[in-house]
Amino acid sequence: MFHPVAAAVAAIVLGTVAVAPAQAFTSDRIIVTVEGSGPDVIMVPGLTSNPRIYKALVSGLPGYRYHLVQVRGFSGTAAAGNAQGDVAAAVAEELARYVREEKLVKPALIGHSMGGTIGMMLASRHPDALGRLMVVDMVPFTGAFFGAKTGAEARAIVEGMQARMAGNPDGMKAMMTQMVAGMVNNEAERPAVMEDSRTSDPALTARTYADIQATDLRAELKAVTVPVTVLYVKPAMAAGVPDDQFDAGYRIQYANVPGAVLTRIPDAAHFIMLDAPARFLAEVKQFLPAPPRP
Protein backbone atom coordinates (compact mmCIF):
# COMPACT_ATOMS: atom_id res chain seq x y z
CA MET A 1 0.00 0.00 0.00
CA PHE A 2 1.19 3.50 -0.08
CA HIS A 3 2.17 6.02 2.44
CA PRO A 4 -0.94 7.19 4.26
CA VAL A 5 -0.09 10.85 3.56
CA ALA A 6 0.48 10.06 -0.12
CA ALA A 7 -2.52 7.79 -0.09
CA ALA A 8 -4.75 10.27 -1.83
CA VAL A 9 -3.57 9.08 -5.18
CA ALA A 10 -2.43 5.52 -5.65
CA ALA A 11 -1.92 2.08 -4.27
CA ILE A 12 1.14 -0.09 -4.24
CA VAL A 13 3.15 -2.12 -1.79
CA LEU A 14 5.76 -4.85 -1.15
CA GLY A 15 7.77 -7.69 -2.73
CA THR A 16 8.57 -11.70 -2.72
CA VAL A 17 10.49 -14.69 -1.36
CA ALA A 18 10.32 -17.99 -3.23
CA VAL A 19 9.89 -20.92 -0.88
CA ALA A 20 7.78 -24.05 -0.45
CA PRO A 21 4.06 -23.53 0.25
CA ALA A 22 2.60 -24.54 3.58
CA GLN A 23 0.89 -27.79 2.55
CA ALA A 24 -1.64 -28.20 5.35
CA PHE A 25 -3.38 -24.88 4.85
CA THR A 26 -5.43 -23.81 1.84
CA SER A 27 -7.31 -20.56 1.35
CA ASP A 28 -8.99 -18.68 -1.48
CA ARG A 29 -7.85 -15.42 0.14
CA ILE A 30 -4.14 -15.94 0.83
CA ILE A 31 -1.16 -18.09 -0.10
CA VAL A 32 1.32 -18.78 2.68
CA THR A 33 4.91 -19.92 2.17
CA VAL A 34 7.20 -20.87 5.03
CA GLU A 35 10.94 -20.52 5.43
CA GLY A 36 13.34 -21.22 8.30
CA SER A 37 12.81 -22.61 11.77
CA GLY A 38 12.42 -21.08 15.18
CA PRO A 39 9.86 -18.67 16.72
CA ASP A 40 7.03 -17.94 14.29
CA VAL A 41 6.86 -14.62 12.44
CA ILE A 42 4.00 -13.81 10.05
CA MET A 43 4.94 -11.32 7.31
CA VAL A 44 2.00 -9.56 5.64
CA PRO A 45 2.37 -7.43 2.51
CA GLY A 46 0.38 -4.42 1.46
CA LEU A 47 -1.82 -3.50 -1.47
CA THR A 48 -0.74 -4.92 -4.85
CA SER A 49 2.30 -6.70 -3.41
CA ASN A 50 3.91 -9.98 -2.45
CA PRO A 51 6.57 -10.62 0.20
CA ARG A 52 9.64 -9.92 -1.95
CA ILE A 53 10.68 -6.89 0.02
CA TYR A 54 11.14 -9.04 3.12
CA LYS A 55 13.76 -11.16 1.36
CA ALA A 56 16.75 -9.32 2.85
CA LEU A 57 15.26 -9.55 6.33
CA VAL A 58 14.55 -13.28 6.07
CA SER A 59 18.08 -14.03 4.87
CA GLY A 60 19.71 -11.54 7.22
CA LEU A 61 17.91 -12.58 10.40
CA PRO A 62 17.93 -16.40 10.67
CA GLY A 63 16.63 -18.35 13.64
CA TYR A 64 12.93 -17.74 12.96
CA ARG A 65 10.20 -19.51 11.03
CA TYR A 66 8.84 -16.94 8.59
CA HIS A 67 5.30 -17.28 7.27
CA LEU A 68 5.19 -15.14 4.12
CA VAL A 69 1.70 -14.11 3.06
CA GLN A 70 0.62 -13.40 -0.51
CA VAL A 71 -2.81 -11.77 -0.71
CA ARG A 72 -4.62 -13.21 -3.72
CA GLY A 73 -5.38 -10.84 -6.57
CA PHE A 74 -2.15 -8.88 -6.24
CA SER A 75 1.25 -9.25 -7.87
CA GLY A 76 0.16 -11.56 -10.66
CA THR A 77 -2.14 -13.85 -8.65
CA ALA A 78 -5.82 -14.47 -9.36
CA ALA A 79 -8.32 -12.70 -7.11
CA ALA A 80 -10.23 -15.91 -6.25
CA GLY A 81 -12.13 -15.31 -2.98
CA ASN A 82 -10.93 -11.71 -2.83
CA ALA A 83 -13.11 -10.84 -5.82
CA GLN A 84 -15.76 -10.00 -3.24
CA GLY A 85 -15.87 -8.56 0.23
CA ASP A 86 -13.61 -6.39 2.35
CA VAL A 87 -10.21 -7.90 1.61
CA ALA A 88 -8.29 -6.60 4.64
CA ALA A 89 -10.94 -7.80 7.08
CA ALA A 90 -11.29 -11.17 5.33
CA VAL A 91 -7.54 -11.72 5.28
CA ALA A 92 -7.34 -10.92 8.99
CA GLU A 93 -9.90 -13.67 9.61
CA GLU A 94 -7.98 -16.10 7.38
CA LEU A 95 -4.81 -15.40 9.32
CA ALA A 96 -6.64 -16.10 12.57
CA ARG A 97 -7.67 -19.44 11.07
CA TYR A 98 -4.12 -20.06 9.88
CA VAL A 99 -2.75 -19.48 13.39
CA ARG A 100 -5.31 -21.92 14.81
CA GLU A 101 -4.96 -24.64 12.20
CA GLU A 102 -1.17 -24.50 12.06
CA LYS A 103 -1.09 -24.40 15.87
CA LEU A 104 1.20 -21.39 16.01
CA VAL A 105 1.90 -20.23 19.56
CA LYS A 106 1.77 -16.44 19.95
CA PRO A 107 3.48 -15.63 16.63
CA ALA A 108 4.80 -12.17 15.91
CA LEU A 109 3.27 -10.33 12.95
CA ILE A 110 4.98 -7.73 10.79
CA GLY A 111 2.67 -5.88 8.41
CA HIS A 112 3.64 -3.20 5.93
CA SER A 113 1.04 -0.61 4.90
CA MET A 114 -2.18 -2.55 4.17
CA GLY A 115 -0.48 -5.44 5.95
CA GLY A 116 -0.32 -3.20 9.01
CA THR A 117 -4.07 -2.64 8.79
CA ILE A 118 -4.57 -6.41 8.62
CA GLY A 119 -2.28 -6.88 11.61
CA MET A 120 -4.20 -4.32 13.67
CA MET A 121 -7.49 -6.05 12.79
CA LEU A 122 -6.11 -9.42 13.81
CA ALA A 123 -4.66 -8.11 17.08
CA SER A 124 -7.86 -6.31 18.08
CA ARG A 125 -10.42 -8.88 16.89
CA HIS A 126 -8.48 -11.96 18.01
CA PRO A 127 -6.52 -10.77 21.07
CA ASP A 128 -5.12 -14.23 21.81
CA ALA A 129 -3.83 -14.90 18.27
CA LEU A 130 -0.57 -12.94 18.34
CA GLY A 131 2.36 -12.44 20.65
CA ARG A 132 3.38 -9.04 19.30
CA LEU A 133 2.69 -6.74 16.36
CA MET A 134 4.87 -4.49 14.21
CA VAL A 135 3.12 -2.00 11.91
CA VAL A 136 5.32 -0.55 9.17
CA ASP A 137 4.29 2.89 7.89
CA MET A 138 0.54 2.71 8.47
CA VAL A 139 -1.98 4.36 10.76
CA PRO A 140 -5.33 3.12 12.11
CA PHE A 141 -7.32 5.66 10.06
CA THR A 142 -5.68 6.81 6.84
CA GLY A 143 -8.77 8.80 5.96
CA ALA A 144 -7.61 11.44 8.42
CA PHE A 145 -4.90 12.37 5.93
CA PHE A 146 -7.66 13.37 3.48
CA GLY A 147 -9.14 15.62 6.12
CA ALA A 148 -11.99 13.14 6.65
CA LYS A 149 -13.47 12.77 10.10
CA THR A 150 -15.33 9.51 9.43
CA GLY A 151 -14.84 6.44 7.29
CA ALA A 152 -17.88 7.38 5.19
CA GLU A 153 -16.34 10.76 4.39
CA ALA A 154 -13.05 9.13 3.43
CA ARG A 155 -14.79 6.62 1.14
CA ALA A 156 -16.70 9.37 -0.65
CA ILE A 157 -13.48 11.31 -1.27
CA VAL A 158 -11.59 8.27 -2.55
CA GLU A 159 -14.37 6.94 -4.75
CA GLY A 160 -14.87 10.39 -6.27
CA MET A 161 -11.15 10.58 -7.00
CA GLN A 162 -11.20 7.11 -8.55
CA ALA A 163 -14.17 8.00 -10.75
CA ARG A 164 -12.34 11.04 -12.09
CA MET A 165 -9.17 9.03 -12.78
CA ALA A 166 -11.06 6.22 -14.53
CA GLY A 167 -11.49 8.37 -17.64
CA ASN A 168 -7.77 9.01 -18.05
CA PRO A 169 -5.83 5.70 -18.00
CA ASP A 170 -2.66 7.28 -19.43
CA GLY A 171 -2.71 9.95 -16.79
CA MET A 172 -3.28 7.30 -14.13
CA LYS A 173 -0.27 5.31 -15.33
CA ALA A 174 1.94 8.42 -15.26
CA MET A 175 0.69 9.31 -11.81
CA MET A 176 1.37 5.81 -10.50
CA THR A 177 4.91 5.97 -11.84
CA GLN A 178 5.44 9.26 -10.05
CA MET A 179 3.92 7.89 -6.86
CA VAL A 180 6.26 4.89 -6.83
CA ALA A 181 9.23 7.21 -7.19
CA GLY A 182 8.05 8.93 -4.02
CA MET A 183 7.52 5.70 -2.12
CA VAL A 184 10.80 3.96 -2.96
CA ASN A 185 14.03 5.94 -2.76
CA ASN A 186 16.07 2.91 -3.80
CA GLU A 187 16.03 3.17 -7.61
CA ALA A 188 17.09 -0.45 -8.07
CA GLU A 189 13.95 -1.64 -6.25
CA ARG A 190 11.41 0.59 -8.00
CA PRO A 191 10.83 -1.57 -11.10
CA ALA A 192 9.80 -4.61 -9.05
CA VAL A 193 7.40 -2.55 -6.96
CA MET A 194 5.85 -1.09 -10.11
CA GLU A 195 5.58 -4.54 -11.70
CA ASP A 196 3.69 -5.82 -8.67
CA SER A 197 1.24 -2.96 -9.14
CA ARG A 198 0.95 -3.49 -12.90
CA THR A 199 0.16 -7.20 -12.52
CA SER A 200 -2.46 -6.74 -9.82
CA ASP A 201 -6.20 -6.90 -10.47
CA PRO A 202 -7.13 -3.22 -11.08
CA ALA A 203 -10.76 -3.49 -9.95
CA LEU A 204 -9.71 -5.32 -6.80
CA THR A 205 -7.00 -2.77 -6.13
CA ALA A 206 -9.40 0.18 -6.46
CA ARG A 207 -12.07 -1.45 -4.28
CA THR A 208 -9.61 -2.53 -1.59
CA TYR A 209 -7.99 0.89 -1.53
CA ALA A 210 -11.36 2.55 -0.91
CA ASP A 211 -12.17 0.00 1.80
CA ILE A 212 -8.89 0.69 3.59
CA GLN A 213 -9.37 4.45 3.52
CA ALA A 214 -12.87 3.99 4.95
CA THR A 215 -11.58 1.78 7.78
CA ASP A 216 -11.15 3.46 11.15
CA LEU A 217 -9.51 1.19 13.73
CA ARG A 218 -8.64 3.86 16.30
CA ALA A 219 -11.32 2.96 18.85
CA GLU A 220 -10.93 -0.74 18.12
CA LEU A 221 -7.29 -0.65 19.17
CA LYS A 222 -8.42 -0.53 22.80
CA ALA A 223 -8.83 -4.30 22.52
CA VAL A 224 -5.16 -4.88 21.61
CA THR A 225 -3.29 -6.55 24.45
CA VAL A 226 0.05 -7.42 22.82
CA PRO A 227 3.13 -5.19 22.50
CA VAL A 228 2.91 -2.93 19.44
CA THR A 229 5.82 -1.38 17.56
CA VAL A 230 5.26 1.18 14.80
CA LEU A 231 7.91 2.20 12.28
CA TYR A 232 7.08 5.14 10.05
CA VAL A 233 8.60 7.77 7.80
CA LYS A 234 7.97 11.41 7.10
CA PRO A 235 7.36 11.57 3.33
CA ALA A 236 8.84 14.23 1.10
CA MET A 237 5.44 15.82 0.58
CA ALA A 238 5.30 16.52 4.32
CA ALA A 239 8.67 18.30 4.31
CA GLY A 240 7.05 21.57 5.36
CA VAL A 241 5.49 20.02 8.46
CA PRO A 242 7.69 20.30 11.58
CA ASP A 243 8.96 16.93 12.79
CA ASP A 244 7.37 17.25 16.22
CA GLN A 245 4.00 18.05 14.66
CA PHE A 246 4.21 15.10 12.28
CA ASP A 247 5.23 12.77 15.14
CA ALA A 248 2.35 14.06 17.25
CA GLY A 249 -0.08 13.09 14.49
CA TYR A 250 1.14 9.50 14.66
CA ARG A 251 0.94 9.43 18.46
CA ILE A 252 -2.66 10.66 18.33
CA GLN A 253 -3.58 7.89 15.91
CA TYR A 254 -2.19 5.26 18.30
CA ALA A 255 -3.45 6.90 21.50
CA ASN A 256 -5.55 3.84 22.36
CA VAL A 257 -2.42 1.67 22.55
CA PRO A 258 -0.62 3.41 25.44
CA GLY A 259 2.39 1.10 25.37
CA ALA A 260 2.96 1.37 21.63
CA VAL A 261 6.56 2.16 20.65
CA LEU A 262 6.62 4.60 17.72
CA THR A 263 9.85 5.22 15.82
CA ARG A 264 10.30 7.52 12.84
CA ILE A 265 12.93 6.22 10.42
CA PRO A 266 14.95 8.96 8.70
CA ASP A 267 16.30 8.82 5.14
CA ALA A 268 13.68 6.36 3.92
CA ALA A 269 10.41 6.50 2.01
CA HIS A 270 7.36 4.25 2.44
CA PHE A 271 9.29 1.06 1.69
CA ILE A 272 11.54 1.29 4.72
CA MET A 273 12.87 -2.24 4.25
CA LEU A 274 14.12 -1.36 0.75
CA ASP A 275 15.47 2.10 1.51
CA ALA A 276 17.05 1.40 4.90
CA PRO A 277 17.51 -2.40 5.07
CA ALA A 278 20.17 -2.37 7.80
CA ARG A 279 18.09 -0.09 10.03
CA PHE A 280 14.96 -2.13 9.34
CA LEU A 281 16.74 -5.36 10.23
CA ALA A 282 18.03 -3.81 13.47
CA GLU A 283 14.53 -2.63 14.43
CA VAL A 284 13.00 -6.04 13.71
CA LYS A 285 15.76 -7.77 15.66
CA GLN A 286 14.94 -5.58 18.66
CA PHE A 287 11.20 -6.19 18.18
CA LEU A 288 11.34 -9.99 17.97
CA PRO A 289 12.03 -12.30 20.90
CA ALA A 290 15.53 -13.73 20.74
CA PRO A 291 15.59 -17.14 19.04
CA PRO A 292 16.67 -20.11 21.17
CA ARG A 293 20.37 -20.86 21.20
CA PRO A 294 21.34 -23.80 18.94
Coordinates of C-alpha atoms in Angstrom, one line a residue:
M1 CA 0.0 0.0 0.0
F2 CA 1.2 3.5 -0.1
H3 CA 2.2 6.0 2.4
P4 CA -0.9 7.2 4.3
V5 CA -0.1 10.8 3.6
A6 CA 0.5 10.1 -0.1
A7 CA -2.5 7.8 -0.1
A8 CA -4.7 10.3 -1.8
V9 CA -3.6 9.1 -5.2
A10 CA -2.4 5.5 -5.6
A11 CA -1.9 2.1 -4.3
I12 CA 1.1 -0.1 -4.2
V13 CA 3.1 -2.1 -1.8
L14 CA 5.8 -4.9 -1.2
G15 CA 7.8 -7.7 -2.7
T16 CA 8.6 -11.7 -2.7
V17 CA 10.5 -14.7 -1.4
A18 CA 10.3 -18.0 -3.2
V19 CA 9.9 -20.9 -0.9
A20 CA 7.8 -24.1 -0.4
P21 CA 4.1 -23.5 0.2
A22 CA 2.6 -24.5 3.6
Q23 CA 0.9 -27.8 2.6
A24 CA -1.6 -28.2 5.3
F25 CA -3.4 -24.9 4.9
T26 CA -5.4 -23.8 1.8
S27 CA -7.3 -20.6 1.3
D28 CA -9.0 -18.7 -1.5
R29 CA -7.8 -15.4 0.1
I30 CA -4.1 -15.9 0.8
I31 CA -1.2 -18.1 -0.1
V32 CA 1.3 -18.8 2.7
T33 CA 4.9 -19.9 2.2
V34 CA 7.2 -20.9 5.0
E35 CA 10.9 -20.5 5.4
G36 CA 13.3 -21.2 8.3
S37 CA 12.8 -22.6 11.8
G38 CA 12.4 -21.1 15.2
P39 CA 9.9 -18.7 16.7
D40 CA 7.0 -17.9 14.3
V41 CA 6.9 -14.6 12.4
I42 CA 4.0 -13.8 10.1
M43 CA 4.9 -11.3 7.3
V44 CA 2.0 -9.6 5.6
P45 CA 2.4 -7.4 2.5
G46 CA 0.4 -4.4 1.5
L47 CA -1.8 -3.5 -1.5
T48 CA -0.7 -4.9 -4.8
S49 CA 2.3 -6.7 -3.4
N50 CA 3.9 -10.0 -2.5
P51 CA 6.6 -10.6 0.2
R52 CA 9.6 -9.9 -1.9
I53 CA 10.7 -6.9 0.0
Y54 CA 11.1 -9.0 3.1
K55 CA 13.8 -11.2 1.4
A56 CA 16.8 -9.3 2.9
L57 CA 15.3 -9.6 6.3
V58 CA 14.6 -13.3 6.1
S59 CA 18.1 -14.0 4.9
G60 CA 19.7 -11.5 7.2
L61 CA 17.9 -12.6 10.4
P62 CA 17.9 -16.4 10.7
G63 CA 16.6 -18.4 13.6
Y64 CA 12.9 -17.7 13.0
R65 CA 10.2 -19.5 11.0
Y66 CA 8.8 -16.9 8.6
H67 CA 5.3 -17.3 7.3
L68 CA 5.2 -15.1 4.1
V69 CA 1.7 -14.1 3.1
Q70 CA 0.6 -13.4 -0.5
V71 CA -2.8 -11.8 -0.7
R72 CA -4.6 -13.2 -3.7
G73 CA -5.4 -10.8 -6.6
F74 CA -2.2 -8.9 -6.2
S75 CA 1.3 -9.2 -7.9
G76 CA 0.2 -11.6 -10.7
T77 CA -2.1 -13.9 -8.7
A78 CA -5.8 -14.5 -9.4
A79 CA -8.3 -12.7 -7.1
A80 CA -10.2 -15.9 -6.2
G81 CA -12.1 -15.3 -3.0
N82 CA -10.9 -11.7 -2.8
A83 CA -13.1 -10.8 -5.8
Q84 CA -15.8 -10.0 -3.2
G85 CA -15.9 -8.6 0.2
D86 CA -13.6 -6.4 2.3
V87 CA -10.2 -7.9 1.6
A88 CA -8.3 -6.6 4.6
A89 CA -10.9 -7.8 7.1
A90 CA -11.3 -11.2 5.3
V91 CA -7.5 -11.7 5.3
A92 CA -7.3 -10.9 9.0
E93 CA -9.9 -13.7 9.6
E94 CA -8.0 -16.1 7.4
L95 CA -4.8 -15.4 9.3
A96 CA -6.6 -16.1 12.6
R97 CA -7.7 -19.4 11.1
Y98 CA -4.1 -20.1 9.9
V99 CA -2.7 -19.5 13.4
R100 CA -5.3 -21.9 14.8
E101 CA -5.0 -24.6 12.2
E102 CA -1.2 -24.5 12.1
K103 CA -1.1 -24.4 15.9
L104 CA 1.2 -21.4 16.0
V105 CA 1.9 -20.2 19.6
K106 CA 1.8 -16.4 19.9
P107 CA 3.5 -15.6 16.6
A108 CA 4.8 -12.2 15.9
L109 CA 3.3 -10.3 13.0
I110 CA 5.0 -7.7 10.8
G111 CA 2.7 -5.9 8.4
H112 CA 3.6 -3.2 5.9
S113 CA 1.0 -0.6 4.9
M114 CA -2.2 -2.6 4.2
G115 CA -0.5 -5.4 6.0
G116 CA -0.3 -3.2 9.0
T117 CA -4.1 -2.6 8.8
I118 CA -4.6 -6.4 8.6
G119 CA -2.3 -6.9 11.6
M120 CA -4.2 -4.3 13.7
M121 CA -7.5 -6.0 12.8
L122 CA -6.1 -9.4 13.8
A123 CA -4.7 -8.1 17.1
S124 CA -7.9 -6.3 18.1
R125 CA -10.4 -8.9 16.9
H126 CA -8.5 -12.0 18.0
P127 CA -6.5 -10.8 21.1
D128 CA -5.1 -14.2 21.8
A129 CA -3.8 -14.9 18.3
L130 CA -0.6 -12.9 18.3
G131 CA 2.4 -12.4 20.7
R132 CA 3.4 -9.0 19.3
L133 CA 2.7 -6.7 16.4
M134 CA 4.9 -4.5 14.2
V135 CA 3.1 -2.0 11.9
V136 CA 5.3 -0.6 9.2
D137 CA 4.3 2.9 7.9
M138 CA 0.5 2.7 8.5
V139 CA -2.0 4.4 10.8
P140 CA -5.3 3.1 12.1
F141 CA -7.3 5.7 10.1
T142 CA -5.7 6.8 6.8
G143 CA -8.8 8.8 6.0
A144 CA -7.6 11.4 8.4
F145 CA -4.9 12.4 5.9
F146 CA -7.7 13.4 3.5
G147 CA -9.1 15.6 6.1
A148 CA -12.0 13.1 6.6
K149 CA -13.5 12.8 10.1
T150 CA -15.3 9.5 9.4
G151 CA -14.8 6.4 7.3
A152 CA -17.9 7.4 5.2
E153 CA -16.3 10.8 4.4
A154 CA -13.1 9.1 3.4
R155 CA -14.8 6.6 1.1
A156 CA -16.7 9.4 -0.7
I157 CA -13.5 11.3 -1.3
V158 CA -11.6 8.3 -2.5
E159 CA -14.4 6.9 -4.8
G160 CA -14.9 10.4 -6.3
M161 CA -11.2 10.6 -7.0
Q162 CA -11.2 7.1 -8.6
A163 CA -14.2 8.0 -10.7
R164 CA -12.3 11.0 -12.1
M165 CA -9.2 9.0 -12.8
A166 CA -11.1 6.2 -14.5
G167 CA -11.5 8.4 -17.6
N168 CA -7.8 9.0 -18.1
P169 CA -5.8 5.7 -18.0
D170 CA -2.7 7.3 -19.4
G171 CA -2.7 9.9 -16.8
M172 CA -3.3 7.3 -14.1
K173 CA -0.3 5.3 -15.3
A174 CA 1.9 8.4 -15.3
M175 CA 0.7 9.3 -11.8
M176 CA 1.4 5.8 -10.5
T177 CA 4.9 6.0 -11.8
Q178 CA 5.4 9.3 -10.0
M179 CA 3.9 7.9 -6.9
V180 CA 6.3 4.9 -6.8
A181 CA 9.2 7.2 -7.2
G182 CA 8.0 8.9 -4.0
M183 CA 7.5 5.7 -2.1
V184 CA 10.8 4.0 -3.0
N185 CA 14.0 5.9 -2.8
N186 CA 16.1 2.9 -3.8
E187 CA 16.0 3.2 -7.6
A188 CA 17.1 -0.4 -8.1
E189 CA 14.0 -1.6 -6.2
R190 CA 11.4 0.6 -8.0
P191 CA 10.8 -1.6 -11.1
A192 CA 9.8 -4.6 -9.1
V193 CA 7.4 -2.5 -7.0
M194 CA 5.8 -1.1 -10.1
E195 CA 5.6 -4.5 -11.7
D196 CA 3.7 -5.8 -8.7
S197 CA 1.2 -3.0 -9.1
R198 CA 0.9 -3.5 -12.9
T199 CA 0.2 -7.2 -12.5
S200 CA -2.5 -6.7 -9.8
D201 CA -6.2 -6.9 -10.5
P202 CA -7.1 -3.2 -11.1
A203 CA -10.8 -3.5 -10.0
L204 CA -9.7 -5.3 -6.8
T205 CA -7.0 -2.8 -6.1
A206 CA -9.4 0.2 -6.5
R207 CA -12.1 -1.4 -4.3
T208 CA -9.6 -2.5 -1.6
Y209 CA -8.0 0.9 -1.5
A210 CA -11.4 2.5 -0.9
D211 CA -12.2 0.0 1.8
I212 CA -8.9 0.7 3.6
Q213 CA -9.4 4.4 3.5
A214 CA -12.9 4.0 5.0
T215 CA -11.6 1.8 7.8
D216 CA -11.1 3.5 11.2
L217 CA -9.5 1.2 13.7
R218 CA -8.6 3.9 16.3
A219 CA -11.3 3.0 18.8
E220 CA -10.9 -0.7 18.1
L221 CA -7.3 -0.7 19.2
K222 CA -8.4 -0.5 22.8
A223 CA -8.8 -4.3 22.5
V224 CA -5.2 -4.9 21.6
T225 CA -3.3 -6.5 24.5
V226 CA 0.0 -7.4 22.8
P227 CA 3.1 -5.2 22.5
V228 CA 2.9 -2.9 19.4
T229 CA 5.8 -1.4 17.6
V230 CA 5.3 1.2 14.8
L231 CA 7.9 2.2 12.3
Y232 CA 7.1 5.1 10.1
V233 CA 8.6 7.8 7.8
K234 CA 8.0 11.4 7.1
P235 CA 7.4 11.6 3.3
A236 CA 8.8 14.2 1.1
M237 CA 5.4 15.8 0.6
A238 CA 5.3 16.5 4.3
A239 CA 8.7 18.3 4.3
G240 CA 7.0 21.6 5.4
V241 CA 5.5 20.0 8.5
P242 CA 7.7 20.3 11.6
D243 CA 9.0 16.9 12.8
D244 CA 7.4 17.2 16.2
Q245 CA 4.0 18.1 14.7
F246 CA 4.2 15.1 12.3
D247 CA 5.2 12.8 15.1
A248 CA 2.4 14.1 17.3
G249 CA -0.1 13.1 14.5
Y250 CA 1.1 9.5 14.7
R251 CA 0.9 9.4 18.5
I252 CA -2.7 10.7 18.3
Q253 CA -3.6 7.9 15.9
Y254 CA -2.2 5.3 18.3
A255 CA -3.4 6.9 21.5
N256 CA -5.5 3.8 22.4
V257 CA -2.4 1.7 22.5
P258 CA -0.6 3.4 25.4
G259 CA 2.4 1.1 25.4
A260 CA 3.0 1.4 21.6
V261 CA 6.6 2.2 20.7
L262 CA 6.6 4.6 17.7
T263 CA 9.9 5.2 15.8
R264 CA 10.3 7.5 12.8
I265 CA 12.9 6.2 10.4
P266 CA 14.9 9.0 8.7
D267 CA 16.3 8.8 5.1
A268 CA 13.7 6.4 3.9
A269 CA 10.4 6.5 2.0
H270 CA 7.4 4.3 2.4
F271 CA 9.3 1.1 1.7
I272 CA 11.5 1.3 4.7
M273 CA 12.9 -2.2 4.2
L274 CA 14.1 -1.4 0.8
D275 CA 15.5 2.1 1.5
A276 CA 17.0 1.4 4.9
P277 CA 17.5 -2.4 5.1
A278 CA 20.2 -2.4 7.8
R279 CA 18.1 -0.1 10.0
F280 CA 15.0 -2.1 9.3
L281 CA 16.7 -5.4 10.2
A282 CA 18.0 -3.8 13.5
E283 CA 14.5 -2.6 14.4
V284 CA 13.0 -6.0 13.7
K285 CA 15.8 -7.8 15.7
Q286 CA 14.9 -5.6 18.7
F287 CA 11.2 -6.2 18.2
L288 CA 11.3 -10.0 18.0
P289 CA 12.0 -12.3 20.9
A290 CA 15.5 -13.7 20.7
P291 CA 15.6 -17.1 19.0
P292 CA 16.7 -20.1 21.2
R293 CA 20.4 -20.9 21.2
P294 CA 21.3 -23.8 18.9

